[in-house]
CSV table of C-alpha atoms and ligand atoms in Angstrom, one decimal:
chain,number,residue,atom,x,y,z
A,1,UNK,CA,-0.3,-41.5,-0.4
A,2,UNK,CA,2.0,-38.8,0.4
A,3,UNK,CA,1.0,-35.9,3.3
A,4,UNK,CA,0.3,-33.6,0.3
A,5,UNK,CA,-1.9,-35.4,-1.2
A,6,UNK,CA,-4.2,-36.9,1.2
A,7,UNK,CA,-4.8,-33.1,2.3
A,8,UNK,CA,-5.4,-32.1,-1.4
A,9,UNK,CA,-8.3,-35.6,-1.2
A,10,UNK,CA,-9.4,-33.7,2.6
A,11,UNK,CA,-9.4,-30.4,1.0
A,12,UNK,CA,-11.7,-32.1,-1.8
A,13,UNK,CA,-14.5,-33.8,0.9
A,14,UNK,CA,-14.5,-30.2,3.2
A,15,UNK,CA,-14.1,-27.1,1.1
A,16,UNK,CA,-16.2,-25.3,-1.9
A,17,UNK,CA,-13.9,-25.4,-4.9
A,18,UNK,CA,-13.7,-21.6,-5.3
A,19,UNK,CA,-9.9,-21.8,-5.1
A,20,UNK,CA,-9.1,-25.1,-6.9
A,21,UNK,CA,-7.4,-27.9,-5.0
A,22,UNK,CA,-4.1,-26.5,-3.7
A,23,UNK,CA,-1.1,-28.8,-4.3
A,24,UNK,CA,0.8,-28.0,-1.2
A,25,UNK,CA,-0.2,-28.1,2.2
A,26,UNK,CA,2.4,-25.5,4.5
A,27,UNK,CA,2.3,-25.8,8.0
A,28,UNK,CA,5.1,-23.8,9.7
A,29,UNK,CA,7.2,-20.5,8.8
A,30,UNK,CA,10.2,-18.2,9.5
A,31,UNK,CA,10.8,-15.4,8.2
A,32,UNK,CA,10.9,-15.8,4.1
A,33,UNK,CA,10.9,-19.7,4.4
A,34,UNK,CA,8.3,-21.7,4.6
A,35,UNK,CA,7.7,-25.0,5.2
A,36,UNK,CA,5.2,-27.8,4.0
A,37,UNK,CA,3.6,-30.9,5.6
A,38,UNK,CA,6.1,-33.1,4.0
A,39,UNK,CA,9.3,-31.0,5.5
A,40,UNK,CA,9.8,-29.4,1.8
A,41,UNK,CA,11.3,-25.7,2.2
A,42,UNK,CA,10.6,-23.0,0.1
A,43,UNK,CA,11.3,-19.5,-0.2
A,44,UNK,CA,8.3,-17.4,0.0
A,45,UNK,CA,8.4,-14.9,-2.7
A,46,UNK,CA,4.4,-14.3,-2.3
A,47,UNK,CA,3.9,-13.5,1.2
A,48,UNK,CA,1.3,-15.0,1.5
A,49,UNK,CA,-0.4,-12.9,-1.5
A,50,UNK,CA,1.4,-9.2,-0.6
A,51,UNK,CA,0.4,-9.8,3.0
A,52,UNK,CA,3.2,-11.2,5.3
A,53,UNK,CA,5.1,-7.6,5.0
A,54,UNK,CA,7.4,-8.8,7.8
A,55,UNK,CA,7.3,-12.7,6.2
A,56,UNK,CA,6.4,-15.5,8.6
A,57,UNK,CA,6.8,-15.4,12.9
A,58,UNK,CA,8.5,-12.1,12.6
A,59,UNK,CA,9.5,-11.8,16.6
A,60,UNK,CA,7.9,-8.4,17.2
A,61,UNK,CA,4.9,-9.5,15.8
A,62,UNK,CA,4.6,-12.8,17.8
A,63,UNK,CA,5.2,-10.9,21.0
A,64,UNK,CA,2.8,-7.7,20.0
A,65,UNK,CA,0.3,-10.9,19.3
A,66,UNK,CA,1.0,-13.0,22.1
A,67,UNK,CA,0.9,-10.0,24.8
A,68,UNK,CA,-1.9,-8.4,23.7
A,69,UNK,CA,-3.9,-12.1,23.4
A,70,UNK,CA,-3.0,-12.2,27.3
A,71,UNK,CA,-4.4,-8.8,27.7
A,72,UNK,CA,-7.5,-7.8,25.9
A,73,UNK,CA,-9.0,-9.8,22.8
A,74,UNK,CA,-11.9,-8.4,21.2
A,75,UNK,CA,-14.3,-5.7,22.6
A,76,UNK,CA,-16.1,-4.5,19.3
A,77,UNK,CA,-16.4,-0.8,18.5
A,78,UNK,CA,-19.2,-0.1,21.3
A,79,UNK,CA,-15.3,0.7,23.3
A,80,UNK,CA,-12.4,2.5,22.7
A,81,UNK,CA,-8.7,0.5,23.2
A,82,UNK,CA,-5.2,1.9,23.2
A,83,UNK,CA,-4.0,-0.4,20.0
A,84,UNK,CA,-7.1,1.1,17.8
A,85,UNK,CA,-6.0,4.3,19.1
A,86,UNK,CA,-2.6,4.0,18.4
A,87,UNK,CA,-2.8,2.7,15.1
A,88,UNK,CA,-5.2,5.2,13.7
A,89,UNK,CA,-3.1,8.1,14.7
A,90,UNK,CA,-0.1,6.3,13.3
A,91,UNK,CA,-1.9,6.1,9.8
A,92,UNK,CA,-3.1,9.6,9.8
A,93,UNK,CA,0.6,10.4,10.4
A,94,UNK,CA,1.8,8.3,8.1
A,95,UNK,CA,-0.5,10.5,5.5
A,96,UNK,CA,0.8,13.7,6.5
A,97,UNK,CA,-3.0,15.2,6.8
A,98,UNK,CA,-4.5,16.9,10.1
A,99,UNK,CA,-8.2,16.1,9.0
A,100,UNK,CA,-7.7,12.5,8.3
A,101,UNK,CA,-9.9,10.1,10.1
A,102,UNK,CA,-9.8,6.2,10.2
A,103,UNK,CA,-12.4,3.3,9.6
A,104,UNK,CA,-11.1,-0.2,10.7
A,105,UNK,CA,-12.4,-3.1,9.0
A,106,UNK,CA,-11.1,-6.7,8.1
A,107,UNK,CA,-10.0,-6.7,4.5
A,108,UNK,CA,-9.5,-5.3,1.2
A,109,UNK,CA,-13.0,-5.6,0.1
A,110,UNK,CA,-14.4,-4.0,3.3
A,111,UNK,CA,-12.5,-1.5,2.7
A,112,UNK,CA,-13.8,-0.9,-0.6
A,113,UNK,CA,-16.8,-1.4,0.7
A,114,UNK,CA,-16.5,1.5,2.8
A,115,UNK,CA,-15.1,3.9,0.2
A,116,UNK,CA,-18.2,2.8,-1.7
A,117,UNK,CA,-20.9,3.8,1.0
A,118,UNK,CA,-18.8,6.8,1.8
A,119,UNK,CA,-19.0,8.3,-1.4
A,120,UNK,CA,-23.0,7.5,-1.8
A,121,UNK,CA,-23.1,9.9,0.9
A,122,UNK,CA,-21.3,13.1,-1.4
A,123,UNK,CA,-25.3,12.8,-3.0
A,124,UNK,CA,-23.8,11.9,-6.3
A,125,UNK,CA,-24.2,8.3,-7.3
A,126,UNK,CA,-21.9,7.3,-10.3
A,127,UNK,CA,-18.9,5.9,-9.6
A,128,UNK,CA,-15.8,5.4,-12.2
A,129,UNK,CA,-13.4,3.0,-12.2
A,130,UNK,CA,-10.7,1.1,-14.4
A,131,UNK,CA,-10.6,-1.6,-16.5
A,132,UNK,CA,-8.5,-4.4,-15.8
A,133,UNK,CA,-8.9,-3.3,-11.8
A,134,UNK,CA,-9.3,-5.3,-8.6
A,135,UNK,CA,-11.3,-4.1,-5.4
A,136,UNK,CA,-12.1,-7.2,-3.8
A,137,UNK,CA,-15.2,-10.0,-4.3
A,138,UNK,CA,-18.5,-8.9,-1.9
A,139,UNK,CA,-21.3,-7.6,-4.6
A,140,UNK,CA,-19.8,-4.0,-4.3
A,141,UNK,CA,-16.2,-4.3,-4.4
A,142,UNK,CA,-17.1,-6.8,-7.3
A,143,UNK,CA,-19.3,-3.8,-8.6
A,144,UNK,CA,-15.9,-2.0,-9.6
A,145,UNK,CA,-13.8,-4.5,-10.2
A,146,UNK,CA,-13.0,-3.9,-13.9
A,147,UNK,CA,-13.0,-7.3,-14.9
A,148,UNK,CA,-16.0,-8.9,-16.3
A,149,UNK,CA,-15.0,-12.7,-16.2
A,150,UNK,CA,-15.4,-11.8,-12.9
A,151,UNK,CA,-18.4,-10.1,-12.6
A,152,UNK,CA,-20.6,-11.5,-14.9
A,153,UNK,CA,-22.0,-14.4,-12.9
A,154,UNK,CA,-23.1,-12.6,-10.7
A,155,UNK,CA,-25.0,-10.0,-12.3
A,156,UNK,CA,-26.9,-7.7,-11.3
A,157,UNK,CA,-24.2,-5.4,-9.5
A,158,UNK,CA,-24.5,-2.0,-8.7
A,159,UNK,CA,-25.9,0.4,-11.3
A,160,UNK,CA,-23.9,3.8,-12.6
A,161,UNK,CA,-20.6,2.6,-12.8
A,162,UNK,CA,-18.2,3.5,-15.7
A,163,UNK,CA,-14.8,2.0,-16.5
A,164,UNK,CA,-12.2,3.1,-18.5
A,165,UNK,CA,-8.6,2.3,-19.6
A,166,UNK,CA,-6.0,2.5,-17.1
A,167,UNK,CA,-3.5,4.9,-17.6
A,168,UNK,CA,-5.4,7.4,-20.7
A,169,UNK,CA,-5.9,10.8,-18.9
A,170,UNK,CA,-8.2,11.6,-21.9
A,171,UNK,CA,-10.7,8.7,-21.3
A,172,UNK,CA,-10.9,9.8,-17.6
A,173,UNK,CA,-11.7,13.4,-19.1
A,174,UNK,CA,-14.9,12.6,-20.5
A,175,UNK,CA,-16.1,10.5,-17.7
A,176,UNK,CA,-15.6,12.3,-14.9
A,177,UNK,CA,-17.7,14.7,-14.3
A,178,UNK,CA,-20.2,17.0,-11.6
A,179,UNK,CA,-22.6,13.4,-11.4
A,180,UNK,CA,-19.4,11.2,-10.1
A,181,UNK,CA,-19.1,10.5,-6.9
A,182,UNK,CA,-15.7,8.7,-7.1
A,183,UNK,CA,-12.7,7.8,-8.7
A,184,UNK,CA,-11.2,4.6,-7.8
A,185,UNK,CA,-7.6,3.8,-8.6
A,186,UNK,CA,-5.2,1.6,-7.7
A,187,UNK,CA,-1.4,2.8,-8.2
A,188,UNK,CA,-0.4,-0.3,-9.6
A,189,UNK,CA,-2.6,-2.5,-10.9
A,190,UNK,CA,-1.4,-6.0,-8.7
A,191,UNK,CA,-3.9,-8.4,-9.6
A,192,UNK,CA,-4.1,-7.6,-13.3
A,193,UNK,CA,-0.7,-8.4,-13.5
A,194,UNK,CA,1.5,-5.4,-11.8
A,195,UNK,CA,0.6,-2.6,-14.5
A,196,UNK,CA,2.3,0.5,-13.6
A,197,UNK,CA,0.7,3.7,-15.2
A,198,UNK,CA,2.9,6.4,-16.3
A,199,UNK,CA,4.3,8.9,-13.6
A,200,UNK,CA,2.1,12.2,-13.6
A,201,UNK,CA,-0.9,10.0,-14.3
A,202,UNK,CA,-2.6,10.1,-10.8
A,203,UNK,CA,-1.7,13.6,-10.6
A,204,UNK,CA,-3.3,14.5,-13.3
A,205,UNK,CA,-6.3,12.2,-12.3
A,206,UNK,CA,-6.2,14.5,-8.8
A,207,UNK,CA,-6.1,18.0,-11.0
A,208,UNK,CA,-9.4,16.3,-12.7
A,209,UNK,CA,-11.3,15.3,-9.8
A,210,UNK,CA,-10.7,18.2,-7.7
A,211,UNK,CA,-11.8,20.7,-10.6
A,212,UNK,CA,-15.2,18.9,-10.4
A,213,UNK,CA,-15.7,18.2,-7.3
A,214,UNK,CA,-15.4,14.3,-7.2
A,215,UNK,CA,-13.6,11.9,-4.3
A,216,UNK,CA,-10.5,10.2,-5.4
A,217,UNK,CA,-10.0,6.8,-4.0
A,218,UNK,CA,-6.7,5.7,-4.4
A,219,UNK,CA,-6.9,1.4,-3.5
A,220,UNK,CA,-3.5,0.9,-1.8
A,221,UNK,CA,-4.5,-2.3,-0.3
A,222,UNK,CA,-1.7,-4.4,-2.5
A,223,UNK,CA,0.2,-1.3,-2.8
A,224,UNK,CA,0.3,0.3,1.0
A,225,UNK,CA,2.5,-0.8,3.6
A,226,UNK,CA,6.3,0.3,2.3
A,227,UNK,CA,5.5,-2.8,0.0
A,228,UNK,CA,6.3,-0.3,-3.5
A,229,UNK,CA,9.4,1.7,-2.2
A,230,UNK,CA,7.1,4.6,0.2
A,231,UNK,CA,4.3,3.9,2.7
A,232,UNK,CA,1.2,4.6,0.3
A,233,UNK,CA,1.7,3.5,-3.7
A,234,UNK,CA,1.1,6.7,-4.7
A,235,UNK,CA,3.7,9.1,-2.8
A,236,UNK,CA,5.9,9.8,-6.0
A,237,UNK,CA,3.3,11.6,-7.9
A,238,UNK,CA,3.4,14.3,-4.6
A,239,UNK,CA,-0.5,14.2,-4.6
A,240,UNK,CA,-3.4,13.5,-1.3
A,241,UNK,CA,-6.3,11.4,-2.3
A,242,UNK,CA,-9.7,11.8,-0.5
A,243,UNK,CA,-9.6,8.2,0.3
A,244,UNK,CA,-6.9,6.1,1.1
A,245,UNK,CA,-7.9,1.8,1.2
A,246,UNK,CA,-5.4,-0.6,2.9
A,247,UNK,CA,-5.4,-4.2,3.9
A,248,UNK,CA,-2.9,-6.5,3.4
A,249,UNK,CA,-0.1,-6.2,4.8
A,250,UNK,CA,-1.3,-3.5,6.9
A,251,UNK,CA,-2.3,-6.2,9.7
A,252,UNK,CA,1.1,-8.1,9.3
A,253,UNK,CA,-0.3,-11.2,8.9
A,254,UNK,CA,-3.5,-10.7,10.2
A,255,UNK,CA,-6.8,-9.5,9.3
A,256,UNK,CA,-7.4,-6.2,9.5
A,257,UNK,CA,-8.4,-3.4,6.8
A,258,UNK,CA,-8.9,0.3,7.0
A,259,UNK,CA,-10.2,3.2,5.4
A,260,UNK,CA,-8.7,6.6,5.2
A,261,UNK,CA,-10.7,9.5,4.4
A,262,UNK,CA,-8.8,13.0,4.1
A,263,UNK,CA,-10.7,16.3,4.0
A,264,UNK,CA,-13.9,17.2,3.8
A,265,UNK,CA,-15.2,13.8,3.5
A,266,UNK,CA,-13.5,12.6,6.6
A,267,UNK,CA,-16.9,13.7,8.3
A,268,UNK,CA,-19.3,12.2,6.0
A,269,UNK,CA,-19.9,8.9,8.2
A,270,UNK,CA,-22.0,9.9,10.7
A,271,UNK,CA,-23.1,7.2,14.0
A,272,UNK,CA,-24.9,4.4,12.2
A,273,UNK,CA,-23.7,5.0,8.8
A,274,UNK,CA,-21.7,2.1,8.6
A,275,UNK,CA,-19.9,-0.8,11.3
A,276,UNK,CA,-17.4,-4.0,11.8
A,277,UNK,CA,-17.9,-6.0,14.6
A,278,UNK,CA,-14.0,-7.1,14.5
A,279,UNK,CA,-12.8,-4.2,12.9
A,280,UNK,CA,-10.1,-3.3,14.3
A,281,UNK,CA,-9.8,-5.6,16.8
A,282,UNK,CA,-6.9,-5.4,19.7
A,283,UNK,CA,-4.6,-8.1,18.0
A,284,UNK,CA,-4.9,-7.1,14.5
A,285,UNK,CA,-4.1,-3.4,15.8
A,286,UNK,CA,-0.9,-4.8,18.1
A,287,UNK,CA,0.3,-6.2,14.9
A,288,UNK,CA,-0.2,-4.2,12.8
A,289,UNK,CA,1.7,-1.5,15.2
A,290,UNK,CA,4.7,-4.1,15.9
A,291,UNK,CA,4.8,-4.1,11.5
A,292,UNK,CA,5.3,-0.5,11.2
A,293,UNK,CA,7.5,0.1,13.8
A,294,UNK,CA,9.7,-2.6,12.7
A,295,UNK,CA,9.5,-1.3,9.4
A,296,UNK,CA,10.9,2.4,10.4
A,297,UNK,CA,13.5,1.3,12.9
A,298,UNK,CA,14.8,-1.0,10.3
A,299,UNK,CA,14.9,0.9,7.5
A,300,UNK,CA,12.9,-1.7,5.3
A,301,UNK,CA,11.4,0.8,2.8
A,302,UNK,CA,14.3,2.9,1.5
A,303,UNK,CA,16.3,-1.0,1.2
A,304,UNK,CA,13.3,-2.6,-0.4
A,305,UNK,CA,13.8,0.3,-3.5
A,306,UNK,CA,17.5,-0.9,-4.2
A,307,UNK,CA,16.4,-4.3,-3.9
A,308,UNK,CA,14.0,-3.8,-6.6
A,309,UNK,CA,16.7,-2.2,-8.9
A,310,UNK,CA,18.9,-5.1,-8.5
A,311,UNK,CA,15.7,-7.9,-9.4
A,312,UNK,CA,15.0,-5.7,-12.4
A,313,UNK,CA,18.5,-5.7,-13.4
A,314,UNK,CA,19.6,-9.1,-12.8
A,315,UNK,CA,15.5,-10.7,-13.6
A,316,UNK,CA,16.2,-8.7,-17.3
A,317,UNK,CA,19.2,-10.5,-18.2
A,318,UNK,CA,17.0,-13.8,-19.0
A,319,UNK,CA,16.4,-14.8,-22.8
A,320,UNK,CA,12.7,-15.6,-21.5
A,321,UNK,CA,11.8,-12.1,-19.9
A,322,UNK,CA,10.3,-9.0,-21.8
A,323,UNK,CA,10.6,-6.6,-19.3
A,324,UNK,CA,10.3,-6.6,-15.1
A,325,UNK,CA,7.6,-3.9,-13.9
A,326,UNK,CA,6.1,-2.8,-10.4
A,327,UNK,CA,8.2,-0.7,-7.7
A,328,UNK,CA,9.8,-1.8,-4.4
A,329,UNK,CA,8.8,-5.7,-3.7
A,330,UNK,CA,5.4,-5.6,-5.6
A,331,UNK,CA,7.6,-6.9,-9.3
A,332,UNK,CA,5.5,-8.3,-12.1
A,333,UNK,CA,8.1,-10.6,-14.5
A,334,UNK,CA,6.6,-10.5,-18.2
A,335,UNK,CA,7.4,-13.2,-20.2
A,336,UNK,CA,8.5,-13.4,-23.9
A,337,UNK,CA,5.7,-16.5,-24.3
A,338,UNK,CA,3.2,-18.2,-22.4
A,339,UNK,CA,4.6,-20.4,-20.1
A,340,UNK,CA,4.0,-18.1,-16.2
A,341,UNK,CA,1.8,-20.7,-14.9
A,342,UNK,CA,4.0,-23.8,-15.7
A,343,UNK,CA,7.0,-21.6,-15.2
A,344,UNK,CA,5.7,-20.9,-11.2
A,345,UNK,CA,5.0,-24.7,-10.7
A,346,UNK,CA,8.5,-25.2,-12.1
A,347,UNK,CA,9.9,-22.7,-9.0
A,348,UNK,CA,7.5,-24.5,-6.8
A,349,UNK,CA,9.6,-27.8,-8.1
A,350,UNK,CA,12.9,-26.3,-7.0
A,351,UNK,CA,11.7,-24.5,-3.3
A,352,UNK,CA,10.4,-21.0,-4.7
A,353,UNK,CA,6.9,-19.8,-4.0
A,354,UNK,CA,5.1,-16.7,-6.3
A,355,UNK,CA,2.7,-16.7,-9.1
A,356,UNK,CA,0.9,-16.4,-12.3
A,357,UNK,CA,-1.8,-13.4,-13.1
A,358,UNK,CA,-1.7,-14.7,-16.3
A,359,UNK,CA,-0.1,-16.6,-19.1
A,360,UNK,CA,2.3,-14.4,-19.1
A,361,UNK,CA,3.6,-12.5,-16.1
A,362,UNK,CA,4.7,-13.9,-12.8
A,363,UNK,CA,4.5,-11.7,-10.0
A,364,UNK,CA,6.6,-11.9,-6.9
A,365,UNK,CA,5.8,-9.8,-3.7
A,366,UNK,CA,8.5,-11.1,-0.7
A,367,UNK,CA,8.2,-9.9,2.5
A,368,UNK,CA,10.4,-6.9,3.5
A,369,UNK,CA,13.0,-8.5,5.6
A,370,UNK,CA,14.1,-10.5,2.6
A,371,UNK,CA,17.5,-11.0,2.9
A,372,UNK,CA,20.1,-10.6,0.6
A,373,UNK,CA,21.0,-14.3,0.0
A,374,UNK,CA,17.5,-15.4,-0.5
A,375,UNK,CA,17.3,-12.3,-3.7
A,376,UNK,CA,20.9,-14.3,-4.6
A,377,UNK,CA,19.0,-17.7,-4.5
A,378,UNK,CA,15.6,-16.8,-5.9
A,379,UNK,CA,17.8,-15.9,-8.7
A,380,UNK,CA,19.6,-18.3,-9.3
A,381,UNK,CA,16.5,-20.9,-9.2
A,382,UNK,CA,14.8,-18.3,-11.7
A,383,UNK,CA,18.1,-18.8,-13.8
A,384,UNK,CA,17.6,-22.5,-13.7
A,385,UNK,CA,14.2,-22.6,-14.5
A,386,UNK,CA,14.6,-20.2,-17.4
A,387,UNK,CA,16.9,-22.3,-18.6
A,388,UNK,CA,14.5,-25.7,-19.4
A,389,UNK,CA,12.4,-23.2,-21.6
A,390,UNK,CA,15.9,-21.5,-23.4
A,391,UNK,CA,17.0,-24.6,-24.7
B,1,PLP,C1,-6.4,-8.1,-2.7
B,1,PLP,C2,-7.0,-6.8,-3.1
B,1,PLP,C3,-8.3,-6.4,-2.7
B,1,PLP,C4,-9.2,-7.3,-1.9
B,1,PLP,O1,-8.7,-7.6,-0.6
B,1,PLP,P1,-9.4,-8.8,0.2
B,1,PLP,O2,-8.7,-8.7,1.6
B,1,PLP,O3,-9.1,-10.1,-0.5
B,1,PLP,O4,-10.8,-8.5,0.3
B,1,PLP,C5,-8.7,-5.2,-3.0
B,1,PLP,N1,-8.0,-4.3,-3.7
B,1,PLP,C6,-6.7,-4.6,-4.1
B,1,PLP,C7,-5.9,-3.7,-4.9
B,1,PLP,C8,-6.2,-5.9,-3.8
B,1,PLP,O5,-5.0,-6.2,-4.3
């Protein structure tokens, strides 16, 4: 039996089978490669699901991890330490707000989470949110994520919670009003498949909620990081949420999420309203600073826009491919048929990892320090495997 396998027959005797059986079993990484149990390379064009912003053993990040492990671990939120520090005045200048404060948490869903309680504490209790949207899987993230194959197992979520369609202003007009608490919105839909709403969308969606008085969460936990061409998804649009949710790659590679508030409700939490033992933890903070640093002094967000216009460009040119949408690295590849999931085991065949959020579009999100060949080679594998379906 090959490595691969007898892990996928391990995996089968130790784990729940909430993710399926995976297929490959990867035990070492450098920067976009990876490599598996059997000595198989592949090009990571996942990152590790949107998270490995700097892609794998990034040297700034193994030393940021490796000294601060030798210095200080893990003292909860009972103490103060210099990374936490750091980090959340880092954010709060990365938003360009004086009254921003920071909530550190784990993940996505936490993050959500947070948002959630937060905005229970406006008074109001509705909540609106979008169909086709992802938050995260805990009972209230899951309580606004707009898909109900999802959510209906494990019914009963939380009460007073509207969705409507993404991207149609005049839906969101006759939902949102003096009873809602928050709006939550991602920038670009990742999970449902990389949907990008029209530009002036969110602002509008700002104009709305600010005439009646309602919290706008903007969920930039895909979306954040310099992953879409700016450090917050929604930058273009020349707007400031009330709440801004981050995870993935904000930790480079590790776990850590945070939660943004902006404004007035920036003092709503109060002592006791809300915790995370590991929240914020010393080596998910060093990490996370090593990321963003490395991210500025190399120029990775203003490069990862023109490497977007060439995958669009060149990604277009196949007879199999409808259209390329998303911005920066965060790319959803619609197909002309059905064939994403076979098509992304096909790449897996020839060394490329990304994947399917549906039968028809394949999303790729690569880490930042990409380089220029590996765009060359994705391509050219992409090419290849377009070609068995073209013929
Ligand atoms: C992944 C994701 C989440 C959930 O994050 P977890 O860390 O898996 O809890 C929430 N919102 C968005 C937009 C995501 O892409």
């Amino acid at each position: 039996m090959s490595d691969n396998l007898e892990s996928q027959s391990r995996w089968e005797n130790a784990f729940q089978n909430n993710y399926g059986t995976p297929k490959i079993t990867l035990v070492r990484g450098r920067g976009s490669l990876v490599w598996d149990i059997e000595g198989n390379e592949y090009l990571d064009f996942l990152g590790g699901i949107a998270t490995n912003i700097l892609g794998h053993a990034h040297p700034a990040i193994v030393s940021a991890i490796s000294d601060q492990a030798n210095q200080l671990g893990h003292v909860s939120n009972l103490y103060s330490h210099p990374r936490a520090l750091e980090l959340a005045e880092k954010l709060k200048s990365l938003t360009g707000e004086a009254s921003a404060r920071v909530f550190f948490c784990n993940s996505g869903a936490e993050a959500n989470e947070a948002a959630l309680k937060l905005s229970r504490l406006t008074g109001r209790k509705r909540i609106v949110s979008m169909i086709g949207s992802f938050h995260g899987r805990t009972m209230g993230a899951l309580s606004i994520t707009g898909q109900s194959p999802k959510q209906e197992p494990f019914i009963p979520l939380l009460k007073k919670i509207a969705f409507i369609p993404y991207n149609d202003i005049a839906a969101a007009k006759k939902v949102i009003n003096k009873k809602v608490a928050m709006v939550i919105v991602e920038p670009i839909q990742g999970e449902n498949g990389v949907v990008v709403p029209d530009f002036g969308y969110l602002k509008k969606l700002r104009e709305l909620t600010t005439r009646r008085g309602v919290l706008l969460a903007f969920d930039c936990v895909q979306t954040g990081m310099g992953r879409t061409g700016e450090w917050f998804g929604f930058e273009k649009e020349g707007i400031t949420p009330d709440i801004i949710t981050l995870a993935k790659g904000l930790g480079g590679g590790l776990p850590l999420g945070a939660m943004i508030a902006i404004g007035d409700c920036a003092s709503l939490f109060g002592p006791g309203s809300h915790g995370s033992t590991f929240g914020g933890s010393p080596i998910a903070c060093a990490s996370a600073l090593a990321a963003i640093t490395t991210i500025e002094n190399e120029g990775l967000i203003a490069r990862n826009s023109a490497l977007e216009l060439t995958l669009k460009l060149e990604l277009s040119k196949s007879a199999l491919v409808e259209s390329v949408r998303g911005s920066g690295l965060l790319l959803g590849i619609v197909l002309k048929t059905g064939v994403a999931k076979k098509f992304v085991l096909g790449l897996q065949g020839e060394g490329i990892l990304a994947n399917a959020t549906s039968e028809t579009v394949i999303r790729i999100a690569p880490p930042l320090i990409v380089t220029d060949a590996q765009i060359i080679r994705f391509l050219e594998i992409f090419r290849k495997v377009a070609s068995t379906y073209e013929r």
